[in-house]
Amino acid sequence: MRSRCLGVHGGHVRALMVVAVVVWAFGAYVRDAMQGSPRPGLTGAGLAVTVLNVASFALLIAGIRAGGEHSGRLHRRVRDAVPWAGDALLLAGMATSLTLYGVTGADSGGFFLAMVTLWVLVSRWPLRRAVPLGMVTMAATSVVGVAAGDGHLDAGTYVGFIGVMLGATALRERRVAESETRRAEAAALLLDERTRLAREIHDILAHSLSAQLLHLEGARLLLSRDGDRTQALDRVERAQNLARSGLEETHRALAALRGDAPPPDRALAGLADEYRAATGRDAAVEVVGDPRELSPQAALSVVRTAQEALTNVRKHAPGARVRLTLRYLPGHAELEVTDTGGTEPGLDIAATGSGYGLVGMRERAELIGGTLESGPEGKGYRVKLRLPE
């Protein structure tokens, strides 16, 4: 808890520092712009300076937004339709900034905006394109400075250009490394998920087939000894039900493995229908909040937990009515399964299947950062699963 609080506090401090730097940089930019010659205005040369300032800022912001990883829906659509749109806007912004630098001289913010634009472009481009861009930008800035009467760029300015290039390149390399790390982690998670699903299929088949063998062996013994044919038929019907249940479980696991499993709300509705058909008791499904896509692990945990909870109700609380509530809350999802308590004699556990156990469900939830709570509630029982998105 303490480390989490420290992390949140550190995030706030960094955000405040970024805001402070941005405010300071904008204030310095406005101060330099007002000290330049000509100054921004609404007529004559001042109007041209105003337009160049606004255009430079607008193109820089639009280029950053159009090419950013966390851009909005509209910007993502533009980027998907025209992948080079962000770079084109940034290059246009650099040209506008250098024009502003040529008009107002070194005291304006045009030079500063050109450096910022160079940073953004170099942080996005590979070295084979970033190095020529930096050289061209330095040459163009030098030419514009000479034309504006500021003379050649001094050594300190060239060092500044090199620093921008190195810093932006380091940022790009870090992003590439982080992206590769995320891909490797995703591949490892996928392999782990497939291994776990393969284990689940094995467990499903092992349980289903072993239970079928027990019932069929019982039926064989009854028939071989001229026993009660009604009991033998009952054994065969139980084996048939177990085979059907095992086949359905296998289909669900394979669907999850292929990534085409139904959404959790539809899966819960199917489980409720199965419960009503098997017990004749009510099973209500309620969805709270706007349904959205969950991760495959979270969706599978929701379905498996609901299955286990319903299996336990059939075993330990026959005759109970059940409610399954799936809540889509900010940042996480919850599944709550409650029953009203049993009203009928206990059932033969072998007839209902063995399930996977709430302990196993709890471990499954913890592996993906969730929690599972269970315990009595009134005359019935409650199981609550909480999963992050």
CSV table of C-alpha atoms in Angstrom, one decimal, residues 2-369:
chain,number,residue,atom,x,y,z
A,2,ARG,CA,2.8,2.4,0.9
A,3,SER,CA,4.6,1.7,-2.4
A,4,ARG,CA,1.4,2.3,-4.3
A,5,CYS,CA,0.9,5.7,-2.5
A,6,LEU,CA,4.5,6.6,-3.2
A,7,GLY,CA,4.0,5.8,-6.8
A,8,VAL,CA,0.9,7.9,-7.0
A,9,HIS,CA,2.7,10.7,-5.2
A,10,GLY,CA,5.6,10.5,-7.6
A,11,GLY,CA,3.3,10.6,-10.6
A,12,HIS,CA,1.7,13.8,-9.3
A,13,VAL,CA,5.1,15.3,-8.8
A,14,ARG,CA,6.2,14.5,-12.3
A,15,ALA,CA,3.0,15.9,-13.7
A,16,LEU,CA,3.5,19.1,-11.8
A,17,MET,CA,7.0,19.4,-13.0
A,18,VAL,CA,5.9,18.9,-16.6
A,19,VAL,CA,3.2,21.5,-16.2
A,20,ALA,CA,5.7,23.9,-14.6
A,21,VAL,CA,8.2,23.5,-17.5
A,22,VAL,CA,5.5,23.9,-20.1
A,23,VAL,CA,4.2,27.1,-18.4
A,24,TRP,CA,7.7,28.5,-18.1
A,25,ALA,CA,8.6,27.7,-21.7
A,26,PHE,CA,5.4,29.3,-23.0
A,27,GLY,CA,6.0,32.4,-20.9
A,28,ALA,CA,9.6,32.7,-22.2
A,29,TYR,CA,8.3,32.2,-25.7
A,30,VAL,CA,5.7,35.0,-25.3
A,31,ARG,CA,8.3,37.3,-23.7
A,32,ASP,CA,10.7,36.7,-26.6
A,33,ALA,CA,8.0,37.2,-29.2
A,34,MET,CA,7.0,40.5,-27.7
A,35,GLN,CA,10.6,41.6,-27.6
A,36,GLY,CA,11.2,40.7,-31.3
A,37,SER,CA,11.0,43.1,-34.2
A,38,PRO,CA,8.5,43.3,-35.6
A,39,ARG,CA,6.2,42.4,-32.7
A,40,PRO,CA,3.0,40.4,-33.1
A,41,GLY,CA,0.1,42.6,-34.1
A,42,LEU,CA,-3.1,42.8,-36.1
A,43,THR,CA,-1.9,45.0,-39.0
A,44,GLY,CA,1.0,45.0,-41.4
A,45,ALA,CA,4.1,43.1,-40.5
A,46,GLY,CA,2.8,42.5,-37.0
A,47,LEU,CA,-0.1,40.6,-38.5
A,48,ALA,CA,2.3,38.4,-40.5
A,49,VAL,CA,4.2,37.6,-37.3
A,50,THR,CA,1.0,36.8,-35.5
A,51,VAL,CA,-0.1,34.4,-38.3
A,52,LEU,CA,3.3,32.7,-38.3
A,53,ASN,CA,3.3,32.2,-34.6
A,54,VAL,CA,-0.2,30.7,-34.6
A,55,ALA,CA,0.5,28.5,-37.6
A,56,SER,CA,3.8,27.2,-36.1
A,57,PHE,CA,2.0,26.3,-32.9
A,58,ALA,CA,-1.0,24.8,-34.7
A,59,LEU,CA,1.1,22.7,-37.0
A,60,LEU,CA,3.4,21.5,-34.2
A,61,ILE,CA,0.4,20.4,-32.0
A,62,ALA,CA,-1.4,18.8,-34.9
A,63,GLY,CA,1.7,16.9,-36.0
A,64,ILE,CA,2.2,15.6,-32.5
A,65,ARG,CA,-1.4,14.5,-32.1
A,66,ALA,CA,-1.7,12.9,-35.6
A,67,GLY,CA,1.4,10.8,-35.1
A,68,GLY,CA,1.2,10.1,-31.3
A,69,GLU,CA,0.5,6.6,-29.9
A,70,HIS,CA,-2.2,8.0,-27.5
A,71,SER,CA,-4.0,10.2,-29.9
A,72,GLY,CA,-7.7,10.6,-30.1
A,73,ARG,CA,-10.1,8.6,-32.4
A,74,LEU,CA,-10.1,11.3,-35.1
A,75,HIS,CA,-6.3,11.6,-35.1
A,76,ARG,CA,-6.0,7.8,-35.2
A,77,ARG,CA,-8.3,7.7,-38.3
A,78,VAL,CA,-6.3,10.3,-40.0
A,79,ARG,CA,-3.0,8.4,-39.2
A,80,ASP,CA,-4.5,5.2,-40.5
A,81,ALA,CA,-5.7,6.8,-43.7
A,82,VAL,CA,-2.6,8.9,-44.2
A,83,PRO,CA,0.3,7.4,-42.2
A,84,TRP,CA,2.7,10.3,-43.1
A,85,ALA,CA,0.2,13.0,-42.2
A,86,GLY,CA,1.9,13.7,-38.8
A,87,ASP,CA,5.4,14.0,-40.2
A,88,ALA,CA,4.1,16.2,-43.0
A,89,LEU,CA,2.4,18.5,-40.5
A,90,LEU,CA,5.6,18.7,-38.4
A,91,LEU,CA,7.8,19.4,-41.5
A,92,ALA,CA,5.4,22.2,-42.4
A,93,GLY,CA,5.5,23.5,-38.9
A,94,MET,CA,9.3,23.5,-39.0
A,95,ALA,CA,9.3,25.5,-42.3
A,96,THR,CA,6.9,28.0,-40.7
A,97,SER,CA,9.0,28.3,-37.6
A,98,LEU,CA,12.2,28.9,-39.6
A,99,THR,CA,10.2,31.5,-41.6
A,100,LEU,CA,9.3,33.2,-38.4
A,101,TYR,CA,12.9,33.0,-37.3
A,102,GLY,CA,14.0,34.7,-40.5
A,103,VAL,CA,11.4,37.5,-40.1
A,104,THR,CA,11.9,38.3,-36.5
A,105,GLY,CA,15.5,37.2,-35.8
A,106,ALA,CA,17.0,35.2,-33.0
A,107,ASP,CA,15.0,37.0,-30.3
A,108,SER,CA,11.8,35.4,-31.5
A,109,GLY,CA,10.5,32.0,-30.6
A,110,GLY,CA,10.8,30.6,-34.2
A,111,PHE,CA,14.2,29.1,-33.5
A,112,PHE,CA,12.8,27.4,-30.3
A,113,LEU,CA,9.8,25.9,-32.1
A,114,ALA,CA,12.1,24.6,-34.9
A,115,MET,CA,14.2,22.8,-32.2
A,116,VAL,CA,11.1,21.3,-30.6
A,117,THR,CA,9.8,20.1,-34.0
A,118,LEU,CA,13.2,18.6,-34.7
A,119,TRP,CA,13.1,16.7,-31.4
A,120,VAL,CA,9.7,15.2,-32.2
A,121,LEU,CA,10.7,14.1,-35.7
A,122,VAL,CA,14.0,12.6,-34.7
A,123,SER,CA,12.3,10.7,-31.8
A,124,ARG,CA,10.0,9.1,-34.4
A,125,TRP,CA,12.3,8.5,-37.3
A,126,PRO,CA,15.0,5.8,-37.7
A,127,LEU,CA,18.6,7.0,-37.8
A,128,ARG,CA,19.0,6.8,-41.6
A,129,ARG,CA,16.3,9.5,-41.9
A,130,ALA,CA,16.9,11.4,-38.6
A,131,VAL,CA,20.6,12.2,-39.2
A,132,PRO,CA,20.0,13.8,-42.6
A,133,LEU,CA,17.1,15.7,-41.2
A,134,GLY,CA,19.2,17.1,-38.4
A,135,MET,CA,22.0,18.2,-40.8
A,136,VAL,CA,19.5,19.8,-43.2
A,137,THR,CA,17.8,21.6,-40.3
A,138,MET,CA,21.2,23.0,-39.0
A,139,ALA,CA,22.1,24.2,-42.5
A,140,ALA,CA,18.7,25.8,-43.1
A,141,THR,CA,18.8,27.5,-39.7
A,142,SER,CA,22.3,28.8,-40.5
A,143,VAL,CA,21.2,30.1,-43.9
A,144,VAL,CA,18.1,31.7,-42.4
A,145,GLY,CA,20.2,33.3,-39.6
A,146,VAL,CA,22.5,34.8,-42.2
A,147,ALA,CA,19.7,36.1,-44.2
A,148,ALA,CA,18.1,37.6,-41.1
A,149,GLY,CA,21.3,39.4,-40.2
A,150,ASP,CA,22.2,37.2,-37.2
A,151,GLY,CA,25.3,35.7,-38.8
A,152,HIS,CA,26.4,32.1,-38.6
A,153,LEU,CA,25.3,29.9,-35.8
A,154,ASP,CA,27.9,29.8,-33.0
A,155,ALA,CA,29.4,26.6,-31.6
A,156,GLY,CA,27.0,26.5,-28.6
A,157,THR,CA,24.0,26.4,-30.9
A,158,TYR,CA,25.5,23.5,-32.9
A,159,VAL,CA,26.1,21.7,-29.6
A,160,GLY,CA,22.5,22.3,-28.8
A,161,PHE,CA,21.4,20.8,-32.1
A,162,ILE,CA,23.6,17.7,-31.4
A,163,GLY,CA,22.1,17.5,-27.9
A,164,VAL,CA,18.6,17.5,-29.3
A,165,MET,CA,19.5,14.8,-31.8
A,166,LEU,CA,21.1,12.6,-29.2
A,167,GLY,CA,18.3,13.1,-26.7
A,168,ALA,CA,15.6,12.4,-29.2
A,169,THR,CA,17.5,9.3,-30.6
A,170,ALA,CA,17.8,8.0,-27.0
A,171,LEU,CA,14.1,8.5,-26.5
A,172,ARG,CA,13.3,6.6,-29.7
A,173,GLU,CA,15.5,3.7,-28.8
A,174,ARG,CA,13.9,3.5,-25.4
A,175,ARG,CA,10.5,3.4,-27.0
A,176,VAL,CA,11.6,0.6,-29.4
A,177,ALA,CA,13.0,-1.4,-26.4
A,178,GLU,CA,9.8,-0.9,-24.5
A,179,SER,CA,7.8,-2.0,-27.5
A,180,GLU,CA,9.9,-5.1,-27.9
A,181,THR,CA,9.6,-5.9,-24.2
A,182,ARG,CA,5.8,-5.6,-24.4
A,183,ARG,CA,5.7,-7.9,-27.4
A,184,ALA,CA,7.8,-10.4,-25.7
A,185,GLU,CA,5.6,-10.2,-22.6
A,186,ALA,CA,2.5,-10.6,-24.7
A,187,ALA,CA,4.0,-13.6,-26.4
A,188,ALA,CA,4.9,-15.2,-23.1
A,189,LEU,CA,1.4,-14.5,-21.8
A,190,LEU,CA,-0.1,-16.0,-24.9
A,191,LEU,CA,2.0,-19.1,-24.5
A,192,ASP,CA,1.1,-19.4,-20.8
A,193,GLU,CA,-2.6,-19.0,-21.6
A,194,ARG,CA,-2.5,-21.7,-24.3
A,195,THR,CA,-0.6,-24.0,-21.9
A,196,ARG,CA,-3.2,-23.3,-19.2
A,197,LEU,CA,-6.1,-23.9,-21.6
A,198,ALA,CA,-4.5,-27.2,-22.8
A,199,ARG,CA,-4.3,-28.2,-19.1
A,200,GLU,CA,-7.9,-27.3,-18.6
A,201,ILE,CA,-9.0,-29.4,-21.6
A,202,HIS,CA,-7.0,-32.3,-20.2
A,203,ASP,CA,-8.7,-31.9,-16.9
A,204,ILE,CA,-12.1,-31.6,-18.5
A,205,LEU,CA,-11.6,-34.8,-20.5
A,206,ALA,CA,-9.9,-36.7,-17.6
A,207,HIS,CA,-12.8,-35.9,-15.3
A,208,SER,CA,-15.5,-36.5,-17.8
A,209,LEU,CA,-14.1,-39.7,-19.1
A,210,SER,CA,-13.3,-41.2,-15.7
A,211,ALA,CA,-16.8,-40.4,-14.4
A,212,GLN,CA,-18.4,-41.9,-17.5
A,213,LEU,CA,-16.3,-45.0,-17.0
A,214,LEU,CA,-17.5,-45.4,-13.4
A,215,HIS,CA,-21.2,-45.1,-14.4
A,216,LEU,CA,-20.8,-47.4,-17.4
A,217,GLU,CA,-18.9,-49.9,-15.3
A,218,GLY,CA,-21.8,-49.8,-12.7
A,219,ALA,CA,-24.3,-50.3,-15.5
A,220,ARG,CA,-22.3,-53.2,-16.9
A,221,LEU,CA,-22.2,-54.9,-13.5
A,222,LEU,CA,-25.9,-54.5,-13.0
A,223,LEU,CA,-26.7,-55.9,-16.4
A,224,SER,CA,-24.3,-58.8,-16.1
A,225,ARG,CA,-25.8,-59.8,-12.7
A,226,ASP,CA,-29.4,-59.4,-13.9
A,227,GLY,CA,-29.7,-56.4,-11.6
A,228,ASP,CA,-32.2,-53.6,-11.7
A,229,ARG,CA,-32.4,-52.4,-15.3
A,230,THR,CA,-33.8,-49.1,-14.2
A,231,GLN,CA,-30.7,-48.4,-12.2
A,232,ALA,CA,-28.6,-49.5,-15.1
A,233,LEU,CA,-30.4,-47.1,-17.4
A,234,ASP,CA,-29.9,-44.4,-14.9
A,235,ARG,CA,-26.2,-45.0,-14.9
A,236,VAL,CA,-26.1,-44.9,-18.7
A,237,GLU,CA,-28.1,-41.6,-18.7
A,238,ARG,CA,-25.7,-40.1,-16.2
A,239,ALA,CA,-22.7,-41.2,-18.3
A,240,GLN,CA,-24.4,-39.6,-21.3
A,241,ASN,CA,-25.0,-36.3,-19.5
A,242,LEU,CA,-21.4,-36.3,-18.3
A,243,ALA,CA,-20.2,-36.8,-21.9
A,244,ARG,CA,-22.4,-34.0,-23.2
A,245,SER,CA,-21.2,-31.7,-20.4
A,246,GLY,CA,-17.5,-32.6,-21.1
A,247,LEU,CA,-18.0,-31.9,-24.8
A,248,GLU,CA,-19.5,-28.5,-24.1
A,249,GLU,CA,-16.7,-27.6,-21.7
A,250,THR,CA,-14.2,-28.7,-24.4
A,251,HIS,CA,-15.9,-26.5,-26.9
A,252,ARG,CA,-15.8,-23.5,-24.6
A,253,ALA,CA,-12.1,-24.0,-23.9
A,254,LEU,CA,-11.3,-24.4,-27.6
A,255,ALA,CA,-13.3,-21.2,-28.4
A,256,ALA,CA,-11.2,-19.3,-25.8
A,257,LEU,CA,-8.0,-20.7,-27.3
A,258,ARG,CA,-9.1,-19.5,-30.8
A,259,GLY,CA,-10.2,-16.2,-29.4
A,260,ASP,CA,-13.8,-16.5,-30.7
A,261,ALA,CA,-15.5,-17.2,-27.4
A,262,PRO,CA,-18.8,-15.3,-26.9
A,263,PRO,CA,-18.9,-12.2,-24.8
A,264,PRO,CA,-19.2,-12.8,-21.0
A,265,ASP,CA,-22.8,-11.6,-20.8
A,266,ARG,CA,-23.9,-14.0,-23.5
A,267,ALA,CA,-21.9,-16.9,-21.9
A,268,LEU,CA,-23.6,-16.1,-18.6
A,269,ALA,CA,-27.0,-16.2,-20.2
A,270,GLY,CA,-26.2,-19.6,-21.6
A,271,LEU,CA,-25.1,-20.9,-18.2
A,272,ALA,CA,-28.3,-19.5,-16.7
A,273,ASP,CA,-30.4,-21.4,-19.3
A,274,GLU,CA,-28.5,-24.6,-18.5
A,275,TYR,CA,-29.2,-24.1,-14.8
A,276,ARG,CA,-32.9,-23.5,-15.4
A,277,ALA,CA,-33.2,-26.6,-17.7
A,278,ALA,CA,-31.3,-28.8,-15.2
A,279,THR,CA,-33.0,-27.7,-12.0
A,280,GLY,CA,-36.3,-26.0,-12.9
A,281,ARG,CA,-35.3,-23.1,-10.8
A,282,ASP,CA,-34.9,-19.4,-11.7
A,283,ALA,CA,-31.5,-18.1,-12.7
A,284,ALA,CA,-31.5,-14.3,-13.5
A,285,VAL,CA,-28.7,-12.5,-15.3
A,286,GLU,CA,-28.1,-8.8,-14.8
A,287,VAL,CA,-25.6,-6.6,-16.6
A,288,VAL,CA,-24.7,-3.3,-15.0
A,289,GLY,CA,-22.9,-0.6,-16.9
A,290,ASP,CA,-21.9,-0.4,-20.5
A,291,PRO,CA,-20.6,-3.7,-21.8
A,292,ARG,CA,-17.1,-3.6,-23.2
A,293,GLU,CA,-14.5,-6.1,-24.3
A,294,LEU,CA,-12.5,-7.8,-21.5
A,295,SER,CA,-9.2,-9.4,-21.9
A,296,PRO,CA,-9.3,-13.1,-22.8
A,297,GLN,CA,-8.0,-14.1,-19.4
A,298,ALA,CA,-10.6,-11.9,-17.6
A,299,ALA,CA,-13.5,-13.1,-19.8
A,300,LEU,CA,-12.6,-16.7,-19.2
A,301,SER,CA,-12.3,-16.2,-15.5
A,302,VAL,CA,-15.8,-14.7,-15.4
A,303,VAL,CA,-17.3,-17.7,-17.2
A,304,ARG,CA,-15.3,-20.3,-15.2
A,305,THR,CA,-16.2,-18.7,-11.9
A,306,ALA,CA,-19.9,-18.6,-12.9
A,307,GLN,CA,-19.8,-22.3,-13.8
A,308,GLU,CA,-18.2,-23.3,-10.5
A,309,ALA,CA,-20.6,-21.2,-8.5
A,310,LEU,CA,-23.6,-22.7,-10.3
A,311,THR,CA,-22.2,-26.2,-9.9
A,312,ASN,CA,-21.8,-25.6,-6.1
A,313,VAL,CA,-25.4,-24.4,-5.9
A,314,ARG,CA,-26.7,-27.5,-7.6
A,315,LYS,CA,-24.6,-29.7,-5.2
A,316,HIS,CA,-25.1,-27.9,-1.9
A,317,ALA,CA,-28.2,-25.8,-2.3
A,318,PRO,CA,-30.7,-27.7,-4.5
A,319,GLY,CA,-33.9,-25.8,-5.2
A,320,ALA,CA,-32.2,-22.4,-4.8
A,321,ARG,CA,-32.8,-19.5,-7.1
A,322,VAL,CA,-29.7,-17.8,-8.5
A,323,ARG,CA,-28.7,-14.3,-9.7
A,324,LEU,CA,-25.7,-13.6,-11.8
A,325,THR,CA,-24.7,-10.0,-11.9
A,326,LEU,CA,-21.9,-8.7,-14.2
A,327,ARG,CA,-20.8,-5.1,-13.5
A,328,TYR,CA,-18.7,-3.0,-15.8
A,329,LEU,CA,-17.1,-0.4,-13.5
A,330,PRO,CA,-14.4,2.2,-14.2
A,331,GLY,CA,-11.1,0.3,-14.4
A,332,HIS,CA,-12.4,-3.1,-13.5
A,333,ALA,CA,-15.2,-5.6,-13.9
A,334,GLU,CA,-17.1,-7.6,-11.3
A,335,LEU,CA,-19.1,-10.8,-11.3
A,336,GLU,CA,-21.4,-11.6,-8.3
A,337,VAL,CA,-23.3,-14.9,-8.0
A,338,THR,CA,-25.8,-15.2,-5.2
A,339,ASP,CA,-28.3,-17.8,-4.3
A,340,THR,CA,-31.3,-17.9,-2.0
A,341,GLY,CA,-30.3,-21.2,-0.2
A,342,GLY,CA,-31.4,-24.8,-0.7
A,343,THR,CA,-35.0,-25.9,-0.3
A,344,GLU,CA,-34.7,-29.5,-1.4
A,345,PRO,CA,-32.7,-32.6,-0.2
A,346,GLY,CA,-29.1,-32.8,-1.3
A,347,LEU,CA,-28.3,-34.3,-4.7
A,348,ASP,CA,-25.9,-37.0,-5.6
A,349,ILE,CA,-22.6,-35.1,-6.1
A,350,ALA,CA,-21.5,-37.6,-8.8
A,351,ALA,CA,-24.5,-36.6,-10.9
A,352,THR,CA,-23.7,-32.9,-10.9
A,353,GLY,CA,-20.0,-33.1,-11.9
A,354,SER,CA,-17.0,-32.2,-9.8
A,355,GLY,CA,-16.3,-28.6,-11.0
A,356,TYR,CA,-12.9,-27.0,-10.4
A,357,GLY,CA,-13.2,-25.6,-6.9
A,358,LEU,CA,-13.4,-22.1,-5.6
A,359,VAL,CA,-9.8,-22.4,-4.5
A,360,GLY,CA,-8.8,-22.9,-8.1
A,361,MET,CA,-11.0,-20.0,-9.2
A,362,ARG,CA,-9.3,-17.8,-6.6
A,363,GLU,CA,-5.9,-18.8,-7.8
A,364,ARG,CA,-6.9,-18.1,-11.4
A,365,ALA,CA,-8.1,-14.6,-10.4
A,366,GLU,CA,-4.9,-13.8,-8.5
A,367,LEU,CA,-2.8,-14.8,-11.5
A,368,ILE,CA,-4.2,-11.9,-13.5
A,369,GLY,CA,-4.4,-9.4,-10.7
